[in-house]
mmCIF file of C-alpha atoms and ligand atoms in Angstrom:
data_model
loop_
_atom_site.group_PDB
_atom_site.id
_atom_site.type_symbol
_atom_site.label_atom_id
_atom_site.label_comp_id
_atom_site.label_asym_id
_atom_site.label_seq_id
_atom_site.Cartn_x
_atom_site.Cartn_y
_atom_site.Cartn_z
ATOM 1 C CA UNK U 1 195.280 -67.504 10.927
ATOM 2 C CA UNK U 2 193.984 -70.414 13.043
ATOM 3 C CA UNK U 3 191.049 -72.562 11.043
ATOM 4 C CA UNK U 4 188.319 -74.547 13.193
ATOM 5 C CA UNK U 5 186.301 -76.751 11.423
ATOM 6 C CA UNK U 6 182.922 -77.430 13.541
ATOM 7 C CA UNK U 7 183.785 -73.990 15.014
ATOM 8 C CA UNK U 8 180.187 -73.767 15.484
ATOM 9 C CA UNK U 9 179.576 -76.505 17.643
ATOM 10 C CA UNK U 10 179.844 -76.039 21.364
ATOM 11 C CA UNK U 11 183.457 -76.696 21.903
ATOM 12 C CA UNK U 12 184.110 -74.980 18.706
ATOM 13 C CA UNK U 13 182.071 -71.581 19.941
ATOM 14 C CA UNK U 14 183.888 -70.958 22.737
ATOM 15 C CA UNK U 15 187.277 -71.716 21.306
ATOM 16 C CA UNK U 16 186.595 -69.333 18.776
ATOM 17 C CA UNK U 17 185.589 -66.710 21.228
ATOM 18 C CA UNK U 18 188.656 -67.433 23.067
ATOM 19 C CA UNK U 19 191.017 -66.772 20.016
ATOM 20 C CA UNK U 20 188.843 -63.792 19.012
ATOM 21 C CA UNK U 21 189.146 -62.454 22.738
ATOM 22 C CA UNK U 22 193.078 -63.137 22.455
ATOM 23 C CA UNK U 23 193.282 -61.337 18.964
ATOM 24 C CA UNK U 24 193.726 -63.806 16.316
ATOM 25 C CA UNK U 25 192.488 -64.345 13.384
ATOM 26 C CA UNK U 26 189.775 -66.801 12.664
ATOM 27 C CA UNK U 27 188.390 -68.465 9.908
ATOM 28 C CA UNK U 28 185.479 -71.045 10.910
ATOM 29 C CA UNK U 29 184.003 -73.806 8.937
ATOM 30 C CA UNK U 30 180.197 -74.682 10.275
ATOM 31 C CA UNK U 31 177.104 -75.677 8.922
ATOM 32 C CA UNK U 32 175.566 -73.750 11.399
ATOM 33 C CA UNK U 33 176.332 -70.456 12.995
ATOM 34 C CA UNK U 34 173.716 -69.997 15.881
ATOM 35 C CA UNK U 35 175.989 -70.559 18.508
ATOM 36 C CA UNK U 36 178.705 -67.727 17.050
ATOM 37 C CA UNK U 37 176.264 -65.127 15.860
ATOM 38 C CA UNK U 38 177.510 -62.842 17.936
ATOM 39 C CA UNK U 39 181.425 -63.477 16.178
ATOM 40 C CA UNK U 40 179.798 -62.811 12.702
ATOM 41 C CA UNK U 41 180.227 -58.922 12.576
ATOM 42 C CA UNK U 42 183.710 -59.679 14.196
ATOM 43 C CA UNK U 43 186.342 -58.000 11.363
ATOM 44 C CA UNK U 44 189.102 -60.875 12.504
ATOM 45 C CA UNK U 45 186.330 -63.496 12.160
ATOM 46 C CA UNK U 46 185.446 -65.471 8.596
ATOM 47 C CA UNK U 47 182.364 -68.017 8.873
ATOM 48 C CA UNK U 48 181.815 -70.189 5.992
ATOM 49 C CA UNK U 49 178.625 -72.703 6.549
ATOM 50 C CA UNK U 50 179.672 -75.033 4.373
ATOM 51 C CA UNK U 51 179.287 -79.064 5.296
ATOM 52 C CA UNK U 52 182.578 -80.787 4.537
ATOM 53 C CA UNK U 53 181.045 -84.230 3.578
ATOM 54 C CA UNK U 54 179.650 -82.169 0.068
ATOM 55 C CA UNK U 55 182.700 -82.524 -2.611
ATOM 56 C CA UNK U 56 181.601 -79.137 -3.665
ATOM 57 C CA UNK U 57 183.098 -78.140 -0.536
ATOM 58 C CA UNK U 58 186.614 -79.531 -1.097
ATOM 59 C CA UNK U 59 188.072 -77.121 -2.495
ATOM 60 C CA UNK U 60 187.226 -74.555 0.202
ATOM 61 C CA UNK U 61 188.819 -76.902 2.864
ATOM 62 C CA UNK U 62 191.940 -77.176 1.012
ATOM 63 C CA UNK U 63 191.830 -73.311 0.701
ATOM 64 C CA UNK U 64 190.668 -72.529 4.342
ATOM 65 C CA UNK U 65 193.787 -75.256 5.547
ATOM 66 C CA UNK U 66 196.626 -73.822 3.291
ATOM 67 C CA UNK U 67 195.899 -70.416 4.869
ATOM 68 C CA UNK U 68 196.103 -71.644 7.787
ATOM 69 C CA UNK U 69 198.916 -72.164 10.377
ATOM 70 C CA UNK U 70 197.271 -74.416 12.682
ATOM 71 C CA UNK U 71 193.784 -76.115 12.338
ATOM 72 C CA UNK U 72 191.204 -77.492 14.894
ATOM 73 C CA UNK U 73 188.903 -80.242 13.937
ATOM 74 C CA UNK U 74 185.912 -80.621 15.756
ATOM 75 C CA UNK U 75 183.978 -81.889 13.673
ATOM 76 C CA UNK U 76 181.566 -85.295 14.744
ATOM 77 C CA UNK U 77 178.683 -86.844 15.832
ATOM 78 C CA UNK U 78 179.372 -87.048 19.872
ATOM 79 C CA UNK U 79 175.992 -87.443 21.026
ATOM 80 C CA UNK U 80 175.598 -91.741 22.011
ATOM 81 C CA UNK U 81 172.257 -90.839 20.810
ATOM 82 C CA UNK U 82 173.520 -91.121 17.401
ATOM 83 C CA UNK U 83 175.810 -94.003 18.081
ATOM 84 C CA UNK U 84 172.727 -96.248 18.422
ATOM 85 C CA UNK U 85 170.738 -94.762 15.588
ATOM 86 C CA UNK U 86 173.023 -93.776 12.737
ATOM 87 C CA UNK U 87 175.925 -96.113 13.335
ATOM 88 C CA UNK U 88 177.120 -95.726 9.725
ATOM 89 C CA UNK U 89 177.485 -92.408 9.144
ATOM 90 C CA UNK U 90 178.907 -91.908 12.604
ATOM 91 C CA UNK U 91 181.580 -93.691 11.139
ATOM 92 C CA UNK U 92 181.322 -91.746 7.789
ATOM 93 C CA UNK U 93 181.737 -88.785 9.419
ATOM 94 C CA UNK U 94 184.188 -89.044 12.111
ATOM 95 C CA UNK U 95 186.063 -91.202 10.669
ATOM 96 C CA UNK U 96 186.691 -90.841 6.477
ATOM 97 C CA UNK U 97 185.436 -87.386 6.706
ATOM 98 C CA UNK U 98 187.904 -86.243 9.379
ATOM 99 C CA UNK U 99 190.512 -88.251 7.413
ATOM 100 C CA UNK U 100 190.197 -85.683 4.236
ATOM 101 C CA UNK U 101 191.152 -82.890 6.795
ATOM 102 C CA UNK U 102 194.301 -85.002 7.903
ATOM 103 C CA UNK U 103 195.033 -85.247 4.197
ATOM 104 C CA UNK U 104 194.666 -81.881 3.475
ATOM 105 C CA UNK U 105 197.027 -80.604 6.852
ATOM 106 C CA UNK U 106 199.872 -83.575 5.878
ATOM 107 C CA UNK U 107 199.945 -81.915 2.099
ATOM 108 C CA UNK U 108 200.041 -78.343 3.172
ATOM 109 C CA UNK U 109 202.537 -79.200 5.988
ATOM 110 C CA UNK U 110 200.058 -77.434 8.499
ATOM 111 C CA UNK U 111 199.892 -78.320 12.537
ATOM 112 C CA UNK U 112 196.492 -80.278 13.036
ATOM 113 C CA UNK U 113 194.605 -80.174 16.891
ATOM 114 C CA UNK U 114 192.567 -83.216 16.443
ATOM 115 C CA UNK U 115 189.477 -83.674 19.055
ATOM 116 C CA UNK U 116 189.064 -87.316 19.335
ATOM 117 C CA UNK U 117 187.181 -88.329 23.247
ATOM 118 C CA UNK U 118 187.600 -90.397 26.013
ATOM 119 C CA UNK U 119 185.405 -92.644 25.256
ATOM 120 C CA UNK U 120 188.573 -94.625 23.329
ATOM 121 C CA UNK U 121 189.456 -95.748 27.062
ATOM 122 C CA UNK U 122 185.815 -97.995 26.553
ATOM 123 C CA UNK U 123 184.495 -100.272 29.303
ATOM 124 C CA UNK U 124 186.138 -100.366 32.464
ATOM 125 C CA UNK U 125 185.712 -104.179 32.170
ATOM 126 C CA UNK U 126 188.513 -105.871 34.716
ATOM 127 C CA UNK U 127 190.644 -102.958 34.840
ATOM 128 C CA UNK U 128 192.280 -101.818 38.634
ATOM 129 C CA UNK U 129 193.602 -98.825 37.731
ATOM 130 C CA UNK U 130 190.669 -96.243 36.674
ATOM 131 C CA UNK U 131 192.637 -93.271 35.948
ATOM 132 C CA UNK U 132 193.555 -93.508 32.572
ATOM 133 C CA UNK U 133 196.853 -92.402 30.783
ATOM 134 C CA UNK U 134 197.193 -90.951 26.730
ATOM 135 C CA UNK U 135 200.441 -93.728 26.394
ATOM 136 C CA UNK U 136 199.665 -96.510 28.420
ATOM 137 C CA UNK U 137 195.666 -97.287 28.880
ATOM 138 C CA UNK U 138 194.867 -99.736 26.863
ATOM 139 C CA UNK U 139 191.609 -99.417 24.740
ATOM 140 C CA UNK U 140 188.983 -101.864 25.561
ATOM 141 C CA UNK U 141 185.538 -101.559 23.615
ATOM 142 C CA UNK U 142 182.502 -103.936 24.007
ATOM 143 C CA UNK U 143 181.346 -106.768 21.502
ATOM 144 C CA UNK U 144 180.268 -105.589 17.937
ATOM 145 C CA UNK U 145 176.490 -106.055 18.723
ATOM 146 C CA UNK U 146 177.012 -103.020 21.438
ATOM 147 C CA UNK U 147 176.531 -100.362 18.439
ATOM 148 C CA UNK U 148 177.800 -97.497 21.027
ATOM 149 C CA UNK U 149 181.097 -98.711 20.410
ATOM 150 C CA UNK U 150 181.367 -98.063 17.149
ATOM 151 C CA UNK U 151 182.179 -93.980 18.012
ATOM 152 C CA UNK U 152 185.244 -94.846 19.832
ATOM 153 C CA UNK U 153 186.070 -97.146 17.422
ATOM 154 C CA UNK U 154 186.301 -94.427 14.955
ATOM 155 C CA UNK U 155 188.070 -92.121 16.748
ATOM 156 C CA UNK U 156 190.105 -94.849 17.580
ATOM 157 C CA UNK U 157 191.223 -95.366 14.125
ATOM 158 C CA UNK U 158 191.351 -91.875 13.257
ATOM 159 C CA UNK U 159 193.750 -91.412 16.114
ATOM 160 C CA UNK U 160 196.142 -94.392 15.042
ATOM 161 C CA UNK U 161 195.973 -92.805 11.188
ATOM 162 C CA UNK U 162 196.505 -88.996 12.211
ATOM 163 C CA UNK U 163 199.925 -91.034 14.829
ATOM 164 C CA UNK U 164 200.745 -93.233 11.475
ATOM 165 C CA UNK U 165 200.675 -89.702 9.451
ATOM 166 C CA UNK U 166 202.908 -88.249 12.057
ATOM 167 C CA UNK U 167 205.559 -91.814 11.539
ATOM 168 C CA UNK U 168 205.378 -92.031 7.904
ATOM 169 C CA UNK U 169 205.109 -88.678 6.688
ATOM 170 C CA UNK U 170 205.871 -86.155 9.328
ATOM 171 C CA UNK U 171 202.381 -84.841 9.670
ATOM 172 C CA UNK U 172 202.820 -82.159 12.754
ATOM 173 C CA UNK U 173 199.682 -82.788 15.382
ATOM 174 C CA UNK U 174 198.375 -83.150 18.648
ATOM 175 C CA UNK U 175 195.248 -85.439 19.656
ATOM 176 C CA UNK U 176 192.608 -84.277 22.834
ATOM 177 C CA UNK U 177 190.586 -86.364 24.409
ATOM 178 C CA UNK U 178 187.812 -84.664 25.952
ATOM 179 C CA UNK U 179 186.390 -85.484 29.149
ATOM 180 C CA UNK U 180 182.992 -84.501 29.684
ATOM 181 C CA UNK U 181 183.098 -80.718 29.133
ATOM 182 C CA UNK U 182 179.875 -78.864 30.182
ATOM 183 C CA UNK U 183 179.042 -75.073 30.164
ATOM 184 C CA UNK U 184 176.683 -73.123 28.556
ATOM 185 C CA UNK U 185 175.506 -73.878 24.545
ATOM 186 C CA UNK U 186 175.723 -77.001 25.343
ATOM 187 C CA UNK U 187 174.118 -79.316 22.812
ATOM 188 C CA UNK U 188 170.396 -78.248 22.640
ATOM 189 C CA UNK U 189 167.588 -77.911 25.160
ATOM 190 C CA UNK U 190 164.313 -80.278 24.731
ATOM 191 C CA UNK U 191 160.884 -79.195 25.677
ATOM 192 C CA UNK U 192 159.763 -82.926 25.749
ATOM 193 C CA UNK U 193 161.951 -85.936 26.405
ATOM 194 C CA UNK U 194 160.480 -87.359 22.744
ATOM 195 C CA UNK U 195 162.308 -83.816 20.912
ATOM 196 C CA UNK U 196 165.490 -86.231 21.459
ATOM 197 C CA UNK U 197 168.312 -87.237 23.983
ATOM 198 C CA UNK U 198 171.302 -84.376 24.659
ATOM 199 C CA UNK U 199 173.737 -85.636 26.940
ATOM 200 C CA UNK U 200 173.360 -85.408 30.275
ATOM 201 C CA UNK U 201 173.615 -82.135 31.602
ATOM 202 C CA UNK U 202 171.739 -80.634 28.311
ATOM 203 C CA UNK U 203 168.938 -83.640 29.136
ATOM 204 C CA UNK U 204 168.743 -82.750 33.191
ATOM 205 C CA UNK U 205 168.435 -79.267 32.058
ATOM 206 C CA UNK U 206 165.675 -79.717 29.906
ATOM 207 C CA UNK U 207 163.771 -81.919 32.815
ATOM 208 C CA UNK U 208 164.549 -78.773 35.688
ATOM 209 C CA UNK U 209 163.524 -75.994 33.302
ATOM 210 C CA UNK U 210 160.418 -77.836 31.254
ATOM 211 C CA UNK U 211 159.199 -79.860 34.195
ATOM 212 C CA UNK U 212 159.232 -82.887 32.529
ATOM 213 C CA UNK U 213 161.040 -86.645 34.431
ATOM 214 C CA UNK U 214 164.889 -86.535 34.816
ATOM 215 C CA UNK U 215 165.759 -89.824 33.995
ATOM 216 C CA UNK U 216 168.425 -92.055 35.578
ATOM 217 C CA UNK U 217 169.913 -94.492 32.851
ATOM 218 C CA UNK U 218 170.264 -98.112 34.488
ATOM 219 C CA UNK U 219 169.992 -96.683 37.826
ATOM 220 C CA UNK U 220 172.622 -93.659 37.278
ATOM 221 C CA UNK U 221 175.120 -95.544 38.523
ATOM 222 C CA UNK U 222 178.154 -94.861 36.352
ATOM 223 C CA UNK U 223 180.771 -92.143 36.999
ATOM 224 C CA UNK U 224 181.691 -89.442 34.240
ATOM 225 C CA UNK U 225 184.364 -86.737 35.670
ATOM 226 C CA UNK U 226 183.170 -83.096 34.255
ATOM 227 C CA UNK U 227 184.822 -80.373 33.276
ATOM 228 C CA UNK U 228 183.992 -76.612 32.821
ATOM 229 C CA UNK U 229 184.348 -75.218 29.472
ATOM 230 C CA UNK U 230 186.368 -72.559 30.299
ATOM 231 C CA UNK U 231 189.156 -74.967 32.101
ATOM 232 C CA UNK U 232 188.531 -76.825 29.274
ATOM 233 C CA UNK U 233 189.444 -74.165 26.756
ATOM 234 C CA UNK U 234 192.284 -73.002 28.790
ATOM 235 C CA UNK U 235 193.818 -76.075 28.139
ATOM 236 C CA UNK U 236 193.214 -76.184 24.770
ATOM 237 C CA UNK U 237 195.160 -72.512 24.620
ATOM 238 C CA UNK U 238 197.947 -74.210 26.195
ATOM 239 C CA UNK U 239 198.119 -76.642 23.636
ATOM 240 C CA UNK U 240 198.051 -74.144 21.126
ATOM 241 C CA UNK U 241 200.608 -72.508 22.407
ATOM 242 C CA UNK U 242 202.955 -75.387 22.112
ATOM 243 C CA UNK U 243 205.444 -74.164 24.174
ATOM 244 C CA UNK U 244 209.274 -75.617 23.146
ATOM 245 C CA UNK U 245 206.989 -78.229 21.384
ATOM 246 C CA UNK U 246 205.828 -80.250 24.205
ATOM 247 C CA UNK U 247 202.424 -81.234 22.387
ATOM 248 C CA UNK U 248 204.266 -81.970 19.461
ATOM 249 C CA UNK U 249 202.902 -85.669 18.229
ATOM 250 C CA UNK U 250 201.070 -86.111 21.964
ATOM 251 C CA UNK U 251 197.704 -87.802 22.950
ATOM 252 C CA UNK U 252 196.306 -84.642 25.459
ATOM 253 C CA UNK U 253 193.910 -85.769 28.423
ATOM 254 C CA UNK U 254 191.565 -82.774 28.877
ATOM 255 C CA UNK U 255 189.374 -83.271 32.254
ATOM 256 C CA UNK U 256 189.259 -82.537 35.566
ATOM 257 C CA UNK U 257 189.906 -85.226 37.664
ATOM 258 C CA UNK U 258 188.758 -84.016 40.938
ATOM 259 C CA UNK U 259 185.179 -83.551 39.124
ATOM 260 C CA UNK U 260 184.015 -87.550 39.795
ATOM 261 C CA UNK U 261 180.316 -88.197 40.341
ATOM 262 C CA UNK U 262 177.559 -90.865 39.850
ATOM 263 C CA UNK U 263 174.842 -89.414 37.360
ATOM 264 C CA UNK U 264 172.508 -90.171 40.238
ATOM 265 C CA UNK U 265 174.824 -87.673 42.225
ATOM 266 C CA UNK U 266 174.777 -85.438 39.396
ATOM 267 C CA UNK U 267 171.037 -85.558 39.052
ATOM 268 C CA UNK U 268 170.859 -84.821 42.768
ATOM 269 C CA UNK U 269 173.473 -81.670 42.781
ATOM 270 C CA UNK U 270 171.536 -80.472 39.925
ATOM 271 C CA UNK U 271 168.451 -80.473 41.726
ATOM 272 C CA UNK U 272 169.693 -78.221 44.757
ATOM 273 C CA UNK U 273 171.387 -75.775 42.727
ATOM 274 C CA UNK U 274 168.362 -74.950 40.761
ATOM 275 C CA UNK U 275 166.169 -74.676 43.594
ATOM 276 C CA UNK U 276 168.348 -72.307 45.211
ATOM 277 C CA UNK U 277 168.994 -70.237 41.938
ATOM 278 C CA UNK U 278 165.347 -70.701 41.170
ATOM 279 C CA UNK U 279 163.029 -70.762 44.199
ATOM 280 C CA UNK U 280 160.242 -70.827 42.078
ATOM 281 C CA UNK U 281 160.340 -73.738 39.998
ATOM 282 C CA UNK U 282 159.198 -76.950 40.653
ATOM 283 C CA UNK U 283 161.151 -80.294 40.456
ATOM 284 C CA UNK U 284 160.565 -82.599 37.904
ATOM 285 C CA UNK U 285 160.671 -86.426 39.274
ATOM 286 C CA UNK U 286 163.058 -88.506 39.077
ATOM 287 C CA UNK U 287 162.748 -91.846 36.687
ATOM 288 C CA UNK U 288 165.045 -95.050 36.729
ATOM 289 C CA UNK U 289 164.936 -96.131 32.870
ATOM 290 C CA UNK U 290 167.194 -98.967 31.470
ATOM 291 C CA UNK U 291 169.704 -98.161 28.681
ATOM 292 C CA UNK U 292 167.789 -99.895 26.111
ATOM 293 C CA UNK U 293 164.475 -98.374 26.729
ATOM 294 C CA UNK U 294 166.102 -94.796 26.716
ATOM 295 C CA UNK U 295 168.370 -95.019 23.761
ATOM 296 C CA UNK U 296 167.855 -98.152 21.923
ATOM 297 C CA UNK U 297 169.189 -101.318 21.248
ATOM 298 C CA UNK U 298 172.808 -101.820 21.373
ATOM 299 C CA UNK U 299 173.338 -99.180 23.817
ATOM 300 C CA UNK U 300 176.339 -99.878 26.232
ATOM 301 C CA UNK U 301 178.398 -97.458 28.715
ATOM 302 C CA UNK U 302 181.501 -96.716 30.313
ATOM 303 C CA UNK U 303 181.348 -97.079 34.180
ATOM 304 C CA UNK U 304 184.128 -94.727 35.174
ATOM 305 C CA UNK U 305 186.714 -92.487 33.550
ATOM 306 C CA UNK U 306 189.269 -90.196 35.237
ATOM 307 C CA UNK U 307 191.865 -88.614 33.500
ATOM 308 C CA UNK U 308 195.460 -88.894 34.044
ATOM 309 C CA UNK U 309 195.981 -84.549 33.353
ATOM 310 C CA UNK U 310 200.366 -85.035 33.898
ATOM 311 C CA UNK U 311 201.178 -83.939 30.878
ATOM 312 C CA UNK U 312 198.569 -80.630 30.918
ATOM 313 C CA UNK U 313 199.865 -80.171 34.972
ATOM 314 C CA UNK U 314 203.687 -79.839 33.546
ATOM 315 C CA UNK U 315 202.507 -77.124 31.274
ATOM 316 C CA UNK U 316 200.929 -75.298 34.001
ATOM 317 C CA UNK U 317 197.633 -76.338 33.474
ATOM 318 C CA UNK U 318 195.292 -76.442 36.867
ATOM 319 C CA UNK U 319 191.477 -76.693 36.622
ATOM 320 C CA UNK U 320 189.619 -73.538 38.604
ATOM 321 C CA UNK U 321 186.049 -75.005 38.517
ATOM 322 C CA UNK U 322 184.563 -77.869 41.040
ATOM 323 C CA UNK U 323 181.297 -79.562 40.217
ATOM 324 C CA UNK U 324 179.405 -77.111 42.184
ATOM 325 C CA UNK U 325 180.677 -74.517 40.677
ATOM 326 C CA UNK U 326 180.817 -75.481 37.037
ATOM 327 C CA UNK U 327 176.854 -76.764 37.978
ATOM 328 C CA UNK U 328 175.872 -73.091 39.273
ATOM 329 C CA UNK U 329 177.688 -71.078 36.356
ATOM 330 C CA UNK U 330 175.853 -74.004 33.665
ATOM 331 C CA UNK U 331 173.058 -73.884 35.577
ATOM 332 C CA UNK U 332 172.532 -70.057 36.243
ATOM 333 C CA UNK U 333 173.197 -69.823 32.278
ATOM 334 C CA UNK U 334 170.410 -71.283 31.414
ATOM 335 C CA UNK U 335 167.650 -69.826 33.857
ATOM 336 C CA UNK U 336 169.042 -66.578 32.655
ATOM 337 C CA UNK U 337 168.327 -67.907 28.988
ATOM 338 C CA UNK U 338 165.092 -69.271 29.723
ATOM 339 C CA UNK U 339 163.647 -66.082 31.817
ATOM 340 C CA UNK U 340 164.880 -63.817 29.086
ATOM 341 C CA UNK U 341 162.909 -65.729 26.140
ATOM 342 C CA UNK U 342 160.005 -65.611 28.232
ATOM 343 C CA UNK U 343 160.466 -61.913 28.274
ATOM 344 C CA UNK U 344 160.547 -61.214 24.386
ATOM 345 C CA UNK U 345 157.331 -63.675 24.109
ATOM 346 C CA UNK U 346 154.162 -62.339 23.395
HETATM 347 N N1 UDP W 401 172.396 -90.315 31.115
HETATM 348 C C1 UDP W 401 171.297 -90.370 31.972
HETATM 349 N N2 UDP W 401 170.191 -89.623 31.668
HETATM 350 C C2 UDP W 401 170.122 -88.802 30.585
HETATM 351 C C3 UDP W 401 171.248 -88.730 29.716
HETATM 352 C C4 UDP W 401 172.366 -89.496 30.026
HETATM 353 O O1 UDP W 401 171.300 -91.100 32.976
HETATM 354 O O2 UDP W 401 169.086 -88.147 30.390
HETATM 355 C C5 UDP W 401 173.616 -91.087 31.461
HETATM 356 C C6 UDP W 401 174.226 -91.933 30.341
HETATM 357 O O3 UDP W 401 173.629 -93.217 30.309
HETATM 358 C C7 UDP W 401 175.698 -91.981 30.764
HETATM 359 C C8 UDP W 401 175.934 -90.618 31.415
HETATM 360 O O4 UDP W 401 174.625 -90.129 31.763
HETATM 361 O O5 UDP W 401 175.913 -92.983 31.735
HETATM 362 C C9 UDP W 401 176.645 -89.624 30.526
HETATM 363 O O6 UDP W 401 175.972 -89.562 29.312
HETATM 364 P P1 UDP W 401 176.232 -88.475 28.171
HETATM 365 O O7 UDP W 401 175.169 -88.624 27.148
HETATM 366 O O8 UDP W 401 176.383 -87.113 28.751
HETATM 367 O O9 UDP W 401 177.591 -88.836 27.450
HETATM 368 P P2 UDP W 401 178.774 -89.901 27.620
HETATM 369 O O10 UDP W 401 179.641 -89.444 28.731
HETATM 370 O O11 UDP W 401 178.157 -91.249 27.908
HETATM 371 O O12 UDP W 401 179.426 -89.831 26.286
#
């Protein structure tokens, strides 16, 4: 049986589809199940909605984890939304939360798949070489008083612990570090900007389908490389798999490094695709807003990122989806979504 804790989150959905599709057994840990309602009647799929930060709930982790012969954790704020307004229990969660799972895997001698992000790489700050590698990047984060740090500096930590648990006490594990995965259920859609701040394809999304400004962050100058969910989840697969133990005790780059683009650029692709998929629509206008207006004080950002993929490339691992592509699946998604809920309206 494979566990996933946040198996209802968006990485966490399709996983579990994946595994159900390949026919194992799941057993899911969420406190919400919206996103895998249609796993529920699934006879090789358990859901508890339980939230692992109530002690109440302890007991069921240790259960779900000793029946398990590999876990997933998922679970964690990963919104920079957040990072600026709940700094704390960011760190509460991600961090000392997560750290009760690691417990639980090291005493039950179970193999943990531990989603940390790339945002541990931090600020590009002086750095020639953008493309970033799992055992030799360093880690560079900004002053304390930039709050969005304090997510990668949590993962951070929970990455050295979960490698220290692997030194000291043998603790079996492998670490991903996502890089901008996109694809549909992605984070949530907002009517109006003020309903809150999705990342950026969820946010752009929102703008094309609800006519309201797309809005370009300090310009939309920085670079994010994005990745399809389903390349993304391949991956993952792979490093489930395990083959001859290659992920054994390994930092995993997941991201497709091909997939670079300004947000402005991103914006811009966006735009085209839905007017061709939707001839209909209008588009919403585009708005240059500065970090701290759009998210708050303390708000910083990475410029670039690119993955180094080497170690996903020797296990066979090729991404299939370009931006355009992995925009026009994303993108066709939600039109579909958003014509068929008009449908069942009054
Ligand atoms: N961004 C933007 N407009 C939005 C949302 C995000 O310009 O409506 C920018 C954000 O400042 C960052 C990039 O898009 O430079 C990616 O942001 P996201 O929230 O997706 O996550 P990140 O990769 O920063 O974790």
């Amino acid at each position: 049986m494979i566990a996933v804790f946040g198996g209802g989150g968006f990485i966490g959905s399709h996983l579990c589809q994946r595994l159900i599709d390949q026919g194992k057994s799941v057993v899911a840990v969420d406190i919400d199940s919206e996103k895998i309602a249609n796993l529920l009647s699934e006879d090789s799929f358990t859901f508890h909605e339980a939230d692992i930060t109530d002690e109440e709930n302890d007991e069921l982790c240790r259960e779900v984890i000793k029946e398990a012969d590999v876990v997933f954790d998922l679970i964690a704020y990963a919104n920079p939304q957040q990072y600026v307004d709940k700094p704390l229990e960011v760190v509460e969660l991600n961090l000392f939360e997560n750290l009760k799972i690691v417990d639980l895997c090291e005493e039950t001698d179970t193999r943990l798949i531990q989603f940390s992000t790339c945002e541990v790489y931090g600020l590009l700050g002086n750095r020639d070489d953008i493309v970033f590698s799992e055992d030799s990047s360093n880690l560079i984060l900004g002053p304390i008083e930039d709050q969005r740090w304090i997510y990668s500096c949590a993962k951070q930590l929970l990455e050295r612990m979960v490698h220290a648990h692997g030194q000291e006490n043998q603790l079996q594990y492998t670490i991903i570090r996502p890089f901008n995965f996109i694809g549909p259920q992605m984070d949530y859609l907002v009517e109006s900007p003020d309903e809150g701040t999705p990342r950026v394809f969820a946010s752009f999304m929102s703008a094309l389908l609800f006519d309201h400004p797309m809005y370009l962050v300090n310009g939309g100058t920085n670079r994010r490389t994005f990745t399809y969910i389903e390349d993304a989840i391949d991956a993952i697969m792979l490093i489930l798999r395990n083959e001859g133990g290659q992920f054994d005790r390994e930092i995993v780059n997941v991201g497709h490094p091909n997939n670079e683009v300004t947000i402005e650029e991103f914006a811009n692709r966006m735009r085209t695709i839905y007017a061709e998929l939707s001839p209909d629509g209008t588009l919403p206008e585009l708005r240059t807003i500065s970090g701290e207006e759009f998210y708050g004080e303390g708000y910083d950002d990475s410029e670039r990122r690119i993955p180094d993929t080497d170690k996903l490339q020797s296990a066979g691992w090729e991404p299939r989806y370009s931006l355009e592509d992995l925009l026009t699946e994303s993108i066709q998604y939600y039109i579909d979504q958003f014509e068929s809920e008009l449908d069942v309206q009054p």
